[in-house]
Tab-separated table of C-alpha atoms in Angstrom:
chain	number	residue	atom	x	y	z
A	16	MET	CA	-28.468	0.131	13.810
A	17	LYS	CA	-25.187	1.393	12.775
A	18	ILE	CA	-21.838	-0.362	13.013
A	19	SER	CA	-18.273	0.783	12.881
A	20	ALA	CA	-15.641	-1.702	11.625
A	21	CYS	CA	-12.402	-1.248	13.446
A	22	LEU	CA	-8.937	-2.790	12.339
A	23	ILE	CA	-5.291	-2.139	12.821
A	24	THR	CA	-2.679	-2.353	10.114
A	25	HIS	CA	1.019	-2.455	9.331
A	26	ASN	CA	2.093	-3.174	5.771
A	27	GLU	CA	-1.097	-5.073	5.002
A	28	ARG	CA	-1.131	-4.220	1.246
A	29	ASP	CA	-1.729	-7.780	0.155
A	30	ASN	CA	-4.793	-8.430	2.472
A	31	LEU	CA	-6.549	-5.097	2.555
A	32	ASP	CA	-8.725	-5.277	-0.671
A	33	ARG	CA	-10.264	-8.560	0.289
A	34	CYS	CA	-10.928	-7.427	3.821
A	35	LEU	CA	-12.242	-3.930	3.079
A	36	SER	CA	-14.323	-4.992	-0.015
A	37	SER	CA	-16.261	-7.345	2.343
A	38	LEU	CA	-16.810	-4.655	4.997
A	39	ARG	CA	-17.864	-1.891	2.842
A	40	PRO	CA	-21.432	-3.096	2.007
A	41	VAL	CA	-22.348	-3.808	5.592
A	42	VAL	CA	-20.864	-1.220	7.948
A	43	ASP	CA	-21.397	2.535	8.287
A	44	GLU	CA	-17.801	3.455	9.041
A	45	ILE	CA	-14.241	1.961	8.952
A	46	ILE	CA	-11.744	2.963	11.381
A	47	VAL	CA	-8.118	2.084	10.908
A	48	VAL	CA	-5.204	2.506	13.078
A	49	ASP	CA	-1.966	2.142	11.210
A	50	SER	CA	1.419	1.818	12.824
A	51	GLY	CA	3.569	3.468	10.025
A	52	SER	CA	3.037	1.324	6.934
A	53	THR	CA	5.479	1.885	4.172
A	54	ASP	CA	3.746	-0.212	1.504
A	55	GLY	CA	0.793	1.978	0.659
A	56	SER	CA	-1.634	0.441	3.169
A	57	GLN	CA	-2.997	3.778	4.326
A	58	ASP	CA	-3.820	4.829	0.658
A	59	ILE	CA	-5.628	1.523	0.066
A	60	CYS	CA	-7.720	2.061	3.365
A	61	ARG	CA	-8.559	5.640	2.378
A	62	SER	CA	-9.673	4.489	-1.086
A	63	TYR	CA	-12.441	2.516	0.696
A	64	GLY	CA	-13.556	5.569	2.581
A	65	ALA	CA	-11.817	4.552	5.874
A	66	HIS	CA	-10.807	6.957	8.530
A	67	VAL	CA	-7.006	6.446	8.989
A	68	THR	CA	-5.108	7.395	12.210
A	69	GLU	CA	-1.375	6.842	12.264
A	70	HIS	CA	-0.128	5.677	15.660
A	71	LYS	CA	3.232	4.215	16.618
A	72	TRP	CA	3.087	0.516	17.514
A	73	GLU	CA	2.297	-0.030	21.280
A	74	GLY	CA	1.172	-3.691	21.006
A	75	TYR	CA	-2.019	-5.318	19.949
A	76	VAL	CA	-4.083	-4.528	22.803
A	77	ALA	CA	-3.438	-0.805	22.944
A	78	GLN	CA	-3.804	-0.441	19.158
A	79	LYS	CA	-7.095	-2.320	19.113
A	80	ASN	CA	-8.391	-0.203	22.063
A	81	LEU	CA	-7.561	2.900	20.189
A	82	ALA	CA	-9.313	1.839	17.139
A	83	ILE	CA	-12.495	1.142	19.199
A	84	SER	CA	-12.376	4.445	20.961
A	85	LEU	CA	-12.137	6.271	17.678
A	86	ALA	CA	-15.516	4.689	16.409
A	87	SER	CA	-18.434	6.952	16.375
A	88	ASN	CA	-21.114	4.275	16.481
A	89	LYS	CA	-22.331	2.337	19.620
A	90	TRP	CA	-21.727	-1.082	17.861
A	91	VAL	CA	-18.355	-2.170	16.647
A	92	LEU	CA	-17.094	-4.894	14.310
A	93	SER	CA	-13.486	-5.796	15.175
A	94	ILE	CA	-11.614	-7.528	12.352
A	95	ASP	CA	-8.081	-8.225	11.296
A	96	ALA	CA	-6.621	-7.250	7.964
A	97	ASP	CA	-6.007	-10.869	6.939
A	98	GLU	CA	-9.731	-11.717	7.497
A	99	GLU	CA	-12.928	-11.204	5.484
A	100	LEU	CA	-16.625	-11.596	6.018
A	101	SER	CA	-18.177	-14.666	4.378
A	102	PRO	CA	-21.420	-14.071	2.411
A	103	GLY	CA	-23.322	-15.828	5.234
A	104	LEU	CA	-21.755	-13.633	7.968
A	105	SER	CA	-22.428	-10.498	5.806
A	106	SER	CA	-26.106	-11.504	5.606
A	107	ALA	CA	-26.276	-11.920	9.438
A	108	ILE	CA	-24.735	-8.705	10.021
A	109	GLU	CA	-27.228	-7.057	7.501
A	110	MET	CA	-30.112	-8.642	9.408
A	111	LEU	CA	-28.747	-7.372	12.747
A	112	ARG	CA	-28.585	-3.905	11.477
A	113	GLU	CA	-32.162	-4.103	10.239
A	114	ASN	CA	-33.504	-5.719	13.496
A	115	PRO	CA	-31.440	-4.307	16.538
A	116	PRO	CA	-30.778	-6.594	19.400
A	117	GLU	CA	-32.375	-6.152	22.941
A	118	GLU	CA	-30.326	-3.711	25.099
A	119	ASP	CA	-28.995	-6.491	27.490
A	120	ILE	CA	-27.135	-8.122	24.429
A	121	SER	CA	-23.538	-6.902	24.627
A	122	GLY	CA	-21.995	-8.830	21.724
A	123	TYR	CA	-21.918	-11.589	19.172
A	124	GLU	CA	-19.454	-14.479	18.886
A	125	ILE	CA	-18.416	-15.509	15.343
A	126	SER	CA	-16.896	-18.802	14.156
A	127	ARG	CA	-13.520	-18.225	12.238
A	128	VAL	CA	-12.320	-20.796	9.628
A	129	VAL	CA	-8.718	-20.803	8.308
A	130	TYR	CA	-7.625	-20.876	4.727
A	131	TYR	CA	-4.389	-22.853	4.407
A	132	ARG	CA	-2.547	-23.859	1.307
A	133	GLY	CA	-5.583	-23.772	-0.912
A	134	GLU	CA	-8.024	-25.609	1.603
A	135	TRP	CA	-10.442	-24.495	4.366
A	136	ILE	CA	-9.474	-26.294	7.584
A	137	TRP	CA	-12.751	-27.526	9.307
A	138	HIS	CA	-11.359	-29.704	12.004
A	139	GLY	CA	-8.437	-29.821	14.570
A	140	ASN	CA	-7.277	-27.164	16.937
A	141	TRP	CA	-7.928	-24.363	14.326
A	142	PHE	CA	-11.734	-24.865	14.170
A	143	PRO	CA	-13.963	-23.646	15.224
A	144	ASP	CA	-12.145	-20.594	16.445
A	145	ARG	CA	-15.031	-18.705	18.207
A	146	LEU	CA	-14.235	-15.079	18.793
A	147	VAL	CA	-16.442	-12.117	20.051
A	148	ARG	CA	-16.117	-9.669	17.145
A	149	VAL	CA	-19.310	-7.591	17.080
A	150	PHE	CA	-20.057	-5.746	20.383
A	151	GLN	CA	-21.130	-2.528	22.138
A	152	LYS	CA	-18.125	-0.344	22.473
A	153	ASP	CA	-18.829	0.802	25.928
A	154	ARG	CA	-19.102	-2.732	27.306
A	155	ALA	CA	-15.930	-4.254	25.961
A	156	ARG	CA	-12.220	-3.840	25.889
A	157	PHE	CA	-9.103	-5.670	24.799
A	158	ALA	CA	-6.743	-6.992	27.321
A	159	GLY	CA	-3.924	-9.729	27.498
A	160	GLY	CA	-0.187	-10.055	26.945
A	161	SER	CA	2.240	-9.231	24.209
A	162	VAL	CA	1.325	-12.185	21.951
A	163	HIS	CA	-2.415	-12.929	21.943
A	164	GLU	CA	-5.063	-10.273	23.009
A	165	ARG	CA	-8.437	-11.151	24.189
A	166	LEU	CA	-11.603	-9.129	24.424
A	167	GLU	CA	-13.236	-8.754	27.919
A	168	ILE	CA	-16.894	-8.004	27.735
A	169	ASP	CA	-19.760	-7.362	30.157
A	170	GLY	CA	-23.115	-8.713	29.512
A	171	THR	CA	-24.827	-11.334	27.372
A	172	VAL	CA	-23.144	-12.584	24.206
A	173	LYS	CA	-24.885	-14.630	21.463
A	174	ARG	CA	-23.684	-16.233	18.275
A	175	LEU	CA	-23.898	-14.968	14.627
A	176	PRO	CA	-24.289	-17.587	11.921
A	177	GLY	CA	-21.748	-17.464	9.087
A	178	TYR	CA	-17.907	-17.584	9.062
A	179	LEU	CA	-15.141	-15.265	9.499
A	180	HIS	CA	-12.605	-16.286	6.759
A	181	HIS	CA	-9.017	-16.193	7.987
A	182	TYR	CA	-6.218	-16.027	5.352
A	183	THR	CA	-3.160	-17.013	7.584
A	184	PHE	CA	0.205	-18.520	6.811
A	185	VAL	CA	0.999	-19.236	3.238
A	186	SER	CA	3.266	-22.210	4.231
A	187	MET	CA	4.221	-24.125	7.484
A	188	GLU	CA	7.733	-22.557	6.837
A	189	GLU	CA	6.313	-19.049	7.254
A	190	ARG	CA	4.499	-20.262	10.480
A	191	ARG	CA	7.698	-21.857	11.995
A	192	GLY	CA	9.663	-18.563	11.411
A	193	ARG	CA	7.168	-16.879	13.692
A	194	ILE	CA	6.711	-19.588	16.349
A	195	GLN	CA	9.883	-19.095	18.143
A	196	ASN	CA	9.309	-15.452	18.561
A	197	TYR	CA	5.759	-16.000	19.797
A	198	ALA	CA	7.207	-18.559	22.197
A	199	ASN	CA	9.808	-16.149	23.604
A	200	LEU	CA	7.146	-13.482	24.085
A	201	TRP	CA	4.683	-15.816	25.671
A	202	ALA	CA	7.411	-17.199	28.071
A	203	ALA	CA	8.354	-13.654	29.133
A	204	ASN	CA	4.761	-12.899	29.832
A	205	ALA	CA	4.181	-16.071	31.653
A	206	ILE	CA	7.159	-15.852	33.911
A	207	ALA	CA	6.143	-12.204	34.692
A	208	HIS	CA	2.789	-13.592	35.979
A	209	GLY	CA	4.475	-16.376	38.215
A	210	ARG	CA	3.941	-19.246	35.821
A	211	ARG	CA	6.307	-22.341	36.107
A	212	ALA	CA	7.531	-25.068	33.757
A	213	TRP	CA	8.980	-28.377	34.940
A	214	PRO	CA	11.315	-30.788	32.962
A	215	TRP	CA	8.335	-32.674	31.735
A	216	SER	CA	5.962	-29.737	30.916
A	217	ALA	CA	6.972	-29.233	27.263
A	218	PRO	CA	6.917	-32.951	26.106
A	219	LEU	CA	3.675	-33.618	28.078
A	220	ARG	CA	1.889	-30.475	26.971
A	221	ALA	CA	3.020	-30.984	23.357
A	222	THR	CA	1.878	-34.526	23.229
A	223	TRP	CA	-1.599	-33.498	24.611
A	224	ARG	CA	-1.836	-30.585	22.116
A	225	PHE	CA	-1.221	-33.123	19.274
A	226	LEU	CA	-3.664	-35.658	20.500
A	227	ARG	CA	-6.218	-33.104	21.141
A	228	GLY	CA	-6.119	-31.521	17.714
A	229	TYR	CA	-5.479	-34.759	15.589
A	230	VAL	CA	-7.453	-37.251	17.334
A	231	ILE	CA	-10.091	-35.682	19.650
A	232	ARG	CA	-10.905	-32.755	17.417
A	233	ARG	CA	-10.637	-34.980	14.423
A	234	GLY	CA	-7.840	-33.183	12.531
A	235	TYR	CA	-7.310	-36.275	10.736
A	236	LEU	CA	-10.368	-35.436	8.551
A	237	ASP	CA	-8.288	-32.521	6.910
A	238	GLY	CA	-5.959	-35.212	5.581
A	239	SER	CA	-2.208	-34.316	5.300
A	240	LEU	CA	-2.797	-30.725	6.199
A	241	GLY	CA	-4.554	-31.898	9.344
A	242	TRP	CA	-1.404	-33.840	10.355
A	243	GLU	CA	1.009	-30.887	9.531
A	244	ILE	CA	-1.127	-28.575	11.593
A	245	ALA	CA	-1.268	-30.932	14.485
A	246	VAL	CA	2.401	-31.407	14.374
A	247	SER	CA	3.015	-27.715	14.265
A	248	ASN	CA	0.662	-26.848	17.042
A	249	ALA	CA	2.547	-29.531	19.141
A	250	GLU	CA	5.927	-27.864	18.179
A	251	GLU	CA	4.684	-24.421	19.197
A	252	VAL	CA	3.624	-25.756	22.576
A	253	TYR	CA	7.000	-27.571	23.233
A	254	MET	CA	8.868	-24.251	22.338
A	255	LYS	CA	6.747	-22.199	24.696
A	256	TYR	CA	7.502	-24.337	27.703
A	257	GLN	CA	11.117	-24.907	26.708
A	258	SER	CA	11.405	-21.044	26.529
A	259	LEU	CA	9.773	-20.619	29.956
A	260	ARG	CA	12.025	-23.360	31.361
A	261	ARG	CA	15.139	-21.465	30.031
A	262	LEU	CA	14.110	-18.164	31.634
A	263	GLN	CA	13.412	-19.968	34.876
A	264	GLN	CA	16.965	-21.306	34.916
A	265	ARG	CA	18.446	-18.027	34.221
A	266	ALA	CA	16.587	-16.336	37.038
């Protein structure tokens, strides 16, 4: 069974060697859609034998669907530039290539684990982040809003062992710098789809987000980082619903 790896890039020089070096031994083709990088990302991708297509930015959904459409193989591995395959996941993909699945299986779900400030985060709202990343290209398509895309897939989905390593924010300050922008984009998409926020929505939803991550999903087991992440997740939810509330009041 042959697999095409598909990813989108924009100024990902600091991440690409790690990502592409994990892909090259286990895939037959690497497809990259780049939205005009100026840091040498395209050259790095080509050095790994990737097929690079430059395409102006049209959003995560459009860019990822374009990358999938350019794949020459039936099966696709979708990966982000700040991710890498763990050794266990690489072995699972190798076994899949050697022992192709039944035709009724459309895709495979993978558990993603975040590396943050020198530690792997094994609890809370960030784990396990299960995503369908290996799939038959003619049975799946990305959809969603301007912030978070999702994969829509027809057919049976199973799970692969191993982890997808995610090297996310270097610091919470970096994360906070993006949260407000994400919140504004989310609110604009939410109000366009008829969602509403009440005066109590932001504090109640933020409190629940904290309790779910820190207590119910045992974020406390990740120590001080678990607390930091739970608070940050609550802040993000609060900002999202506050932004939605402001848009409602202006309408």
